[in-house]
């Protein structure tokens, strides 16, 4: 399997995030991608390709122009106030406060961000655009006949919606890639999100549509980020009704119960009959992940890859979360190698 990768991911290198009442070093760090690409090389998974530049058009197919312009300019506006530390929001437009777009950078940050865990710095836009280009380059390979490719995206994407960012995500790489498949002639695309957290941005983006099926297995939002979306009764709206499947699972979930939910999701994807399958590949379901509470083990990721391969669909793997950094390379490549073994 070929991997697409861009060194520009390093330009996103936040100093701290707000979690559990404290500013701590960012869990979403450059070393995550480095350890995965090292493992890809060490295991000889396949050729590593650079990203091509697709410009803004495929991004703007699923993202609001206002969000994209904000992300392009946010650091400059922040730095113009004389600040040198990373840009984070500190006030949010809950319904009682209204939702007007202020001229102030602080107002804009609160308007577009969902949390204070997703810092913006001078290199953010460069890394974010490179991450989208990694996804689109890998998507093109699958669309033109490769069985599967791995988009080693960083920063991740599945928490970013059409007009908001957060959860370490700025642009929704999986959503951008799914739309690209459709724009190139696919009739239906399925997105299977196996990150520990609900793919709220992906769901929001396609909630009223039937040409993208989203299936997300994740920690129950009653207990876990993003708290406000990811419940089982969210099934889509209008034309999208019945095309969104949420499979929330409790803290402590191990492979035995995880795999049961996975089969439910895979069965729905098979019924749907998509032309392509996009995997939002988060590895924060790992038993030693520092911010998560599932119990999957190294070998379970090989099983996960094998089960995905059973679908016999053109498959695009897109890197999402995973914060047990030392284990991230092994776990990621276990999924990809598990997929490859079923030839
Ligand atoms: Zn996650």
Short mmCIF file of C-alpha atoms and ligand atoms in Angstrom, two decimals:
data_model
loop_
_atom_site.label_atom_id
_atom_site.label_comp_id
_atom_site.label_asym_id
_atom_site.label_seq_id
_atom_site.Cartn_x
_atom_site.Cartn_y
_atom_site.Cartn_z
CA UNK A 1 0.00 0.00 0.00
CA UNK A 2 1.32 3.44 -0.90
CA UNK A 3 1.45 6.25 1.66
CA UNK A 4 1.10 9.97 0.93
CA UNK A 5 2.97 12.25 3.32
CA UNK A 6 4.02 15.89 3.61
CA UNK A 7 6.78 17.23 5.85
CA UNK A 8 4.75 20.44 6.16
CA UNK A 9 2.77 18.82 8.97
CA UNK A 10 5.60 20.03 11.26
CA UNK A 11 4.40 23.61 10.81
CA UNK A 12 1.56 22.77 13.22
CA UNK A 13 3.45 22.59 16.52
CA UNK A 14 1.29 23.96 19.33
CA UNK A 15 2.71 24.80 22.71
CA UNK A 16 -0.29 23.98 24.90
CA UNK A 17 -3.95 23.01 25.01
CA UNK A 18 -6.57 23.50 27.69
CA UNK A 19 -7.64 20.17 29.14
CA UNK A 20 -9.04 19.30 32.57
CA UNK A 21 -8.56 22.88 33.75
CA UNK A 22 -4.88 23.07 32.89
CA UNK A 23 -2.70 24.15 30.03
CA UNK A 24 -0.65 21.11 29.11
CA UNK A 25 1.72 20.35 26.20
CA UNK A 26 -0.30 19.56 23.07
CA UNK A 27 -1.22 15.89 22.69
CA UNK A 28 -1.50 16.49 18.94
CA UNK A 29 2.23 16.91 18.21
CA UNK A 30 4.57 16.55 15.20
CA UNK A 31 6.16 13.40 16.64
CA UNK A 32 2.88 11.56 15.98
CA UNK A 33 3.35 11.70 12.22
CA UNK A 34 7.10 11.11 12.43
CA UNK A 35 6.65 7.87 14.34
CA UNK A 36 4.05 6.64 11.85
CA UNK A 37 6.15 7.42 8.77
CA UNK A 38 9.16 5.75 10.45
CA UNK A 39 7.07 2.60 10.93
CA UNK A 40 5.82 2.72 7.33
CA UNK A 41 9.47 2.77 6.22
CA UNK A 42 10.68 0.13 8.68
CA UNK A 43 7.98 -2.35 7.70
CA UNK A 44 8.34 -1.61 3.96
CA UNK A 45 4.60 -1.08 3.71
CA UNK A 46 5.07 0.52 0.30
CA UNK A 47 6.21 3.58 -1.60
CA UNK A 48 5.93 7.00 0.07
CA UNK A 49 4.68 9.80 -2.17
CA UNK A 50 4.64 13.59 -1.69
CA UNK A 51 1.38 15.54 -1.78
CA UNK A 52 0.23 17.39 -4.88
CA UNK A 53 -1.35 20.83 -4.62
CA UNK A 54 -5.09 20.85 -5.35
CA UNK A 55 -5.74 24.48 -4.39
CA UNK A 56 -8.82 25.65 -2.52
CA UNK A 57 -11.57 24.39 -4.84
CA UNK A 58 -11.96 20.86 -3.39
CA UNK A 59 -11.80 22.30 0.15
CA UNK A 60 -14.54 24.82 -0.60
CA UNK A 61 -16.82 22.03 -1.85
CA UNK A 62 -17.47 21.10 1.79
CA UNK A 63 -16.17 24.05 3.86
CA UNK A 64 -17.58 27.53 4.31
CA UNK A 65 -15.48 30.26 2.67
CA UNK A 66 -15.58 32.26 5.91
CA UNK A 67 -13.91 29.46 7.86
CA UNK A 68 -11.23 28.97 5.23
CA UNK A 69 -10.45 32.71 5.02
CA UNK A 70 -10.34 32.86 8.82
CA UNK A 71 -7.86 29.97 9.00
CA UNK A 72 -5.68 31.60 6.34
CA UNK A 73 -5.55 34.95 8.16
CA UNK A 74 -6.00 34.10 11.86
CA UNK A 75 -2.34 34.08 12.84
CA UNK A 76 -1.62 37.38 11.11
CA UNK A 77 -4.57 39.04 12.85
CA UNK A 78 -3.57 37.56 16.19
CA UNK A 79 0.09 38.59 15.84
CA UNK A 80 -0.98 42.12 14.83
CA UNK A 81 -2.20 42.58 18.41
CA UNK A 82 1.38 42.05 19.60
CA UNK A 83 0.81 38.55 20.94
CA UNK A 84 3.46 35.92 20.37
CA UNK A 85 1.94 32.81 22.02
CA UNK A 86 -0.48 30.48 20.18
CA UNK A 87 -3.98 31.74 19.34
CA UNK A 88 -6.78 30.16 21.39
CA UNK A 89 -10.39 31.27 21.95
CA UNK A 90 -11.72 32.15 25.37
CA UNK A 91 -15.39 33.02 24.74
CA UNK A 92 -18.04 31.11 22.75
CA UNK A 93 -21.40 32.00 21.20
CA UNK A 94 -23.79 29.83 23.21
CA UNK A 95 -27.37 30.42 21.96
CA UNK A 96 -28.16 33.04 24.62
CA UNK A 97 -25.21 35.17 23.52
CA UNK A 98 -26.11 35.21 19.84
CA UNK A 99 -23.70 34.42 17.03
CA UNK A 100 -22.37 37.52 15.36
CA UNK A 101 -19.01 37.65 13.66
CA UNK A 102 -16.96 40.26 15.50
CA UNK A 103 -14.13 42.24 13.91
CA UNK A 104 -11.93 41.22 16.84
CA UNK A 105 -9.66 38.20 16.42
CA UNK A 106 -10.84 37.00 19.84
CA UNK A 107 -14.43 37.17 18.64
CA UNK A 108 -13.54 35.34 15.45
CA UNK A 109 -11.70 32.59 17.33
CA UNK A 110 -14.76 31.94 19.52
CA UNK A 111 -17.04 32.10 16.48
CA UNK A 112 -15.20 29.41 14.52
CA UNK A 113 -13.64 27.23 17.26
CA UNK A 114 -15.43 24.61 19.33
CA UNK A 115 -12.75 24.31 22.03
CA UNK A 116 -9.48 25.66 23.44
CA UNK A 117 -7.52 22.56 22.51
CA UNK A 118 -6.69 23.55 18.96
CA UNK A 119 -4.03 26.28 18.86
CA UNK A 120 -3.26 28.37 15.80
CA UNK A 121 0.33 29.52 15.15
CA UNK A 122 2.28 30.98 12.24
CA UNK A 123 2.54 27.66 10.38
CA UNK A 124 -0.98 26.38 10.98
CA UNK A 125 -2.48 27.16 7.60
CA UNK A 126 0.52 25.69 5.77
CA UNK A 127 0.18 22.42 7.72
CA UNK A 128 -3.60 22.35 7.37
CA UNK A 129 -3.53 22.86 3.62
CA UNK A 130 -0.79 20.25 3.26
CA UNK A 131 -2.89 17.79 5.25
CA UNK A 132 -5.85 18.32 2.90
CA UNK A 133 -3.53 17.89 -0.09
CA UNK A 134 -2.22 14.61 1.38
CA UNK A 135 -5.82 13.36 1.57
CA UNK A 136 -6.62 14.52 -1.96
CA UNK A 137 -3.45 13.00 -3.43
CA UNK A 138 -4.24 9.64 -1.85
CA UNK A 139 -7.89 9.96 -2.92
CA UNK A 140 -6.82 10.46 -6.54
CA UNK A 141 -4.79 7.24 -6.45
CA UNK A 142 -7.81 5.27 -5.25
CA UNK A 143 -10.13 6.98 -7.72
CA UNK A 144 -7.80 6.00 -10.55
CA UNK A 145 -7.62 2.35 -9.67
CA UNK A 146 -5.48 1.62 -6.60
CA UNK A 147 -7.08 -0.83 -4.22
CA UNK A 148 -6.12 1.23 -1.16
CA UNK A 149 -3.88 4.10 -0.11
CA UNK A 150 -2.86 5.66 3.19
CA UNK A 151 -3.11 9.44 3.62
CA UNK A 152 -0.82 10.23 6.56
CA UNK A 153 -2.67 13.45 7.37
CA UNK A 154 -1.63 15.73 10.18
CA UNK A 155 -3.31 17.73 11.65
CA UNK A 156 -6.33 15.41 11.73
CA UNK A 157 -9.76 16.41 10.43
CA UNK A 158 -12.89 14.63 11.62
CA UNK A 159 -13.93 17.13 14.32
CA UNK A 160 -13.90 20.02 11.82
CA UNK A 161 -17.30 20.79 10.28
CA UNK A 162 -18.36 22.89 7.34
CA UNK A 163 -17.93 26.14 9.32
CA UNK A 164 -16.07 25.30 12.52
CA UNK A 165 -12.79 23.80 13.73
CA UNK A 166 -11.64 22.15 16.98
CA UNK A 167 -10.65 18.87 18.57
CA UNK A 168 -7.15 19.31 17.04
CA UNK A 169 -8.81 19.51 13.57
CA UNK A 170 -9.06 22.44 11.14
CA UNK A 171 -10.26 21.05 7.80
CA UNK A 172 -12.11 17.76 7.44
CA UNK A 173 -9.76 15.68 5.31
CA UNK A 174 -12.15 12.70 5.14
CA UNK A 175 -15.05 14.92 4.11
CA UNK A 176 -12.98 16.70 1.47
CA UNK A 177 -11.86 13.34 0.06
CA UNK A 178 -15.40 11.89 0.08
CA UNK A 179 -16.67 14.90 -1.85
CA UNK A 180 -13.81 14.53 -4.32
CA UNK A 181 -14.88 10.93 -5.06
CA UNK A 182 -18.41 12.19 -5.77
CA UNK A 183 -17.17 15.04 -7.94
CA UNK A 184 -15.14 12.54 -9.97
CA UNK A 185 -18.16 10.36 -10.70
CA UNK A 186 -18.83 8.16 -7.65
CA UNK A 187 -22.52 7.85 -6.82
CA UNK A 188 -22.14 6.88 -3.16
CA UNK A 189 -19.28 7.08 -0.66
CA UNK A 190 -19.17 5.57 2.83
CA UNK A 191 -17.04 7.00 5.65
CA UNK A 192 -16.22 4.63 8.49
CA UNK A 193 -14.84 6.53 11.49
CA UNK A 194 -12.98 4.31 13.96
CA UNK A 195 -11.39 7.12 15.99
CA UNK A 196 -12.16 6.96 19.74
CA UNK A 197 -14.07 10.24 19.44
CA UNK A 198 -17.24 10.84 17.46
CA UNK A 199 -16.65 12.23 13.96
CA UNK A 200 -18.93 15.17 14.64
CA UNK A 201 -17.58 17.34 11.83
CA UNK A 202 -18.04 14.63 9.22
CA UNK A 203 -21.58 13.95 10.40
CA UNK A 204 -22.50 17.65 10.39
CA UNK A 205 -21.10 18.17 6.92
CA UNK A 206 -23.21 15.45 5.30
CA UNK A 207 -26.18 15.29 7.69
CA UNK A 208 -28.78 16.26 5.09
CA UNK A 209 -27.38 14.11 2.29
CA UNK A 210 -27.81 10.52 1.13
CA UNK A 211 -24.76 10.35 -1.17
CA UNK A 212 -22.40 9.99 1.81
CA UNK A 213 -23.07 7.37 4.48
CA UNK A 214 -21.29 8.08 7.77
CA UNK A 215 -20.72 5.33 10.32
CA UNK A 216 -18.91 6.24 13.53
CA UNK A 217 -17.83 3.95 16.38
CA UNK A 218 -16.81 6.02 19.38
CA UNK A 219 -16.91 6.65 23.10
CA UNK A 220 -20.39 7.58 24.29
CA UNK A 221 -20.77 11.38 24.18
CA UNK A 222 -22.57 11.12 27.52
CA UNK A 223 -19.07 10.51 28.88
CA UNK A 224 -16.68 11.86 26.30
CA UNK A 225 -15.69 14.67 23.91
CA UNK A 226 -17.37 16.11 21.83
CA UNK A 227 -20.32 15.67 24.27
CA UNK A 228 -22.96 17.39 22.10
CA UNK A 229 -23.07 15.02 19.12
CA UNK A 230 -22.59 11.32 18.49
CA UNK A 231 -25.74 9.88 20.05
CA UNK A 232 -27.40 6.83 18.52
CA UNK A 233 -30.62 8.69 17.70
CA UNK A 234 -28.81 11.04 15.28
CA UNK A 235 -29.65 9.33 11.97
CA UNK A 236 -29.60 12.24 9.50
CA UNK A 237 -32.21 14.76 8.40
CA UNK A 238 -34.26 15.27 5.24
CA UNK A 239 -32.68 13.41 2.34
CA UNK A 240 -29.95 12.27 4.75
CA UNK A 241 -32.32 10.47 7.11
CA UNK A 242 -31.07 6.93 7.64
CA UNK A 243 -27.61 7.68 6.22
CA UNK A 244 -25.82 8.41 9.49
CA UNK A 245 -25.05 5.66 11.96
CA UNK A 246 -23.66 6.32 15.42
CA UNK A 247 -22.44 3.41 17.53
CA UNK A 248 -21.52 4.90 20.92
CA UNK A 249 -19.66 2.55 23.26
CA UNK A 250 -18.89 2.80 26.99
CA UNK A 251 -15.54 3.46 28.63
CA UNK A 252 -13.60 0.21 28.99
CA UNK A 253 -14.71 -1.22 25.62
CA UNK A 254 -12.39 -4.03 24.47
CA UNK A 255 -12.09 -5.83 21.14
CA UNK A 256 -14.90 -8.31 21.96
CA UNK A 257 -17.57 -5.64 22.22
CA UNK A 258 -15.87 -3.25 19.79
CA UNK A 259 -15.88 -5.87 17.04
CA UNK A 260 -19.60 -6.52 17.52
CA UNK A 261 -20.34 -2.85 16.88
CA UNK A 262 -17.90 -2.90 13.96
CA UNK A 263 -19.87 -5.71 12.31
CA UNK A 264 -23.07 -3.65 12.64
CA UNK A 265 -21.36 -0.74 10.92
CA UNK A 266 -19.82 -2.88 8.18
CA UNK A 267 -23.16 -4.55 7.49
CA UNK A 268 -24.79 -1.17 6.97
CA UNK A 269 -21.97 -0.12 4.62
CA UNK A 270 -22.42 -3.31 2.61
CA UNK A 271 -26.18 -2.64 2.29
CA UNK A 272 -25.43 0.87 1.11
CA UNK A 273 -23.20 -0.39 -1.71
CA UNK A 274 -20.73 2.52 -1.93
CA UNK A 275 -18.31 3.06 -4.82
CA UNK A 276 -15.54 3.93 -2.35
CA UNK A 277 -14.82 3.60 1.36
CA UNK A 278 -13.04 6.29 3.39
CA UNK A 279 -11.66 5.23 6.78
CA UNK A 280 -11.18 7.94 9.41
CA UNK A 281 -8.33 6.07 11.04
CA UNK A 282 -7.96 7.12 14.67
CA UNK A 283 -5.83 4.95 16.93
CA UNK A 284 -6.85 6.53 20.24
CA UNK A 285 -8.94 3.41 21.00
CA UNK A 286 -5.61 1.90 22.18
CA UNK A 287 -5.50 0.65 25.78
CA UNK A 288 -2.68 3.01 26.76
CA UNK A 289 -3.92 6.18 25.04
CA UNK A 290 -3.44 9.06 27.51
CA UNK A 291 -6.73 10.86 26.77
CA UNK A 292 -9.01 7.89 26.00
CA UNK A 293 -10.58 4.93 27.77
CA UNK A 294 -11.00 2.00 25.38
CA UNK A 295 -8.96 -1.18 25.68
CA UNK A 296 -7.87 -2.21 22.20
CA UNK A 297 -4.49 -3.94 21.95
CA UNK A 298 -1.76 -3.97 19.26
CA UNK A 299 -3.08 -7.17 17.66
CA UNK A 300 -6.65 -5.86 17.52
CA UNK A 301 -5.56 -3.30 14.93
CA UNK A 302 -4.48 -6.10 12.57
CA UNK A 303 -7.95 -7.60 13.01
CA UNK A 304 -9.54 -4.24 12.29
CA UNK A 305 -7.60 -3.94 9.01
CA UNK A 306 -8.61 -7.48 8.07
CA UNK A 307 -12.30 -6.77 8.68
CA UNK A 308 -12.14 -3.61 6.56
CA UNK A 309 -10.48 -5.58 3.74
CA UNK A 310 -13.40 -8.04 3.77
CA UNK A 311 -15.55 -5.24 2.35
CA UNK A 312 -13.64 -5.51 -0.96
CA UNK A 313 -14.06 -1.81 -1.70
CA UNK A 314 -11.62 0.79 -3.02
CA UNK A 315 -10.39 2.11 0.32
CA UNK A 316 -8.79 5.36 1.40
CA UNK A 317 -7.27 5.40 4.90
CA UNK A 318 -7.04 8.87 6.42
CA UNK A 319 -5.04 9.44 9.60
CA UNK A 320 -7.02 10.97 12.47
CA UNK A 321 -6.23 10.76 16.23
CA UNK A 322 -4.04 8.57 18.46
CA UNK A 323 -1.97 10.00 21.30
CA UNK A 324 -0.07 7.06 22.77
CA UNK A 325 2.71 8.31 20.54
CA UNK A 326 5.28 5.55 21.06
CA UNK A 327 2.73 2.91 20.03
CA UNK A 328 1.14 4.92 17.24
CA UNK A 329 3.38 3.68 14.44
CA UNK A 330 2.85 0.01 15.29
CA UNK A 331 -0.91 0.37 15.74
CA UNK A 332 -1.43 2.37 12.54
CA UNK A 333 0.65 0.09 10.36
CA UNK A 334 -0.98 -2.97 11.95
CA UNK A 335 -4.31 -1.82 10.51
CA UNK A 336 -2.80 -1.20 7.07
CA UNK A 337 -0.81 -4.47 7.03
CA UNK A 338 -3.86 -6.35 8.32
CA UNK A 339 -5.77 -4.95 5.35
CA UNK A 340 -3.01 -5.85 2.91
CA UNK A 341 -2.76 -9.45 4.09
CA UNK A 342 -6.22 -10.11 2.74
CA UNK A 343 -5.13 -9.74 -0.89
ZN1 LIG B 1 -9.90 11.00 18.70
#
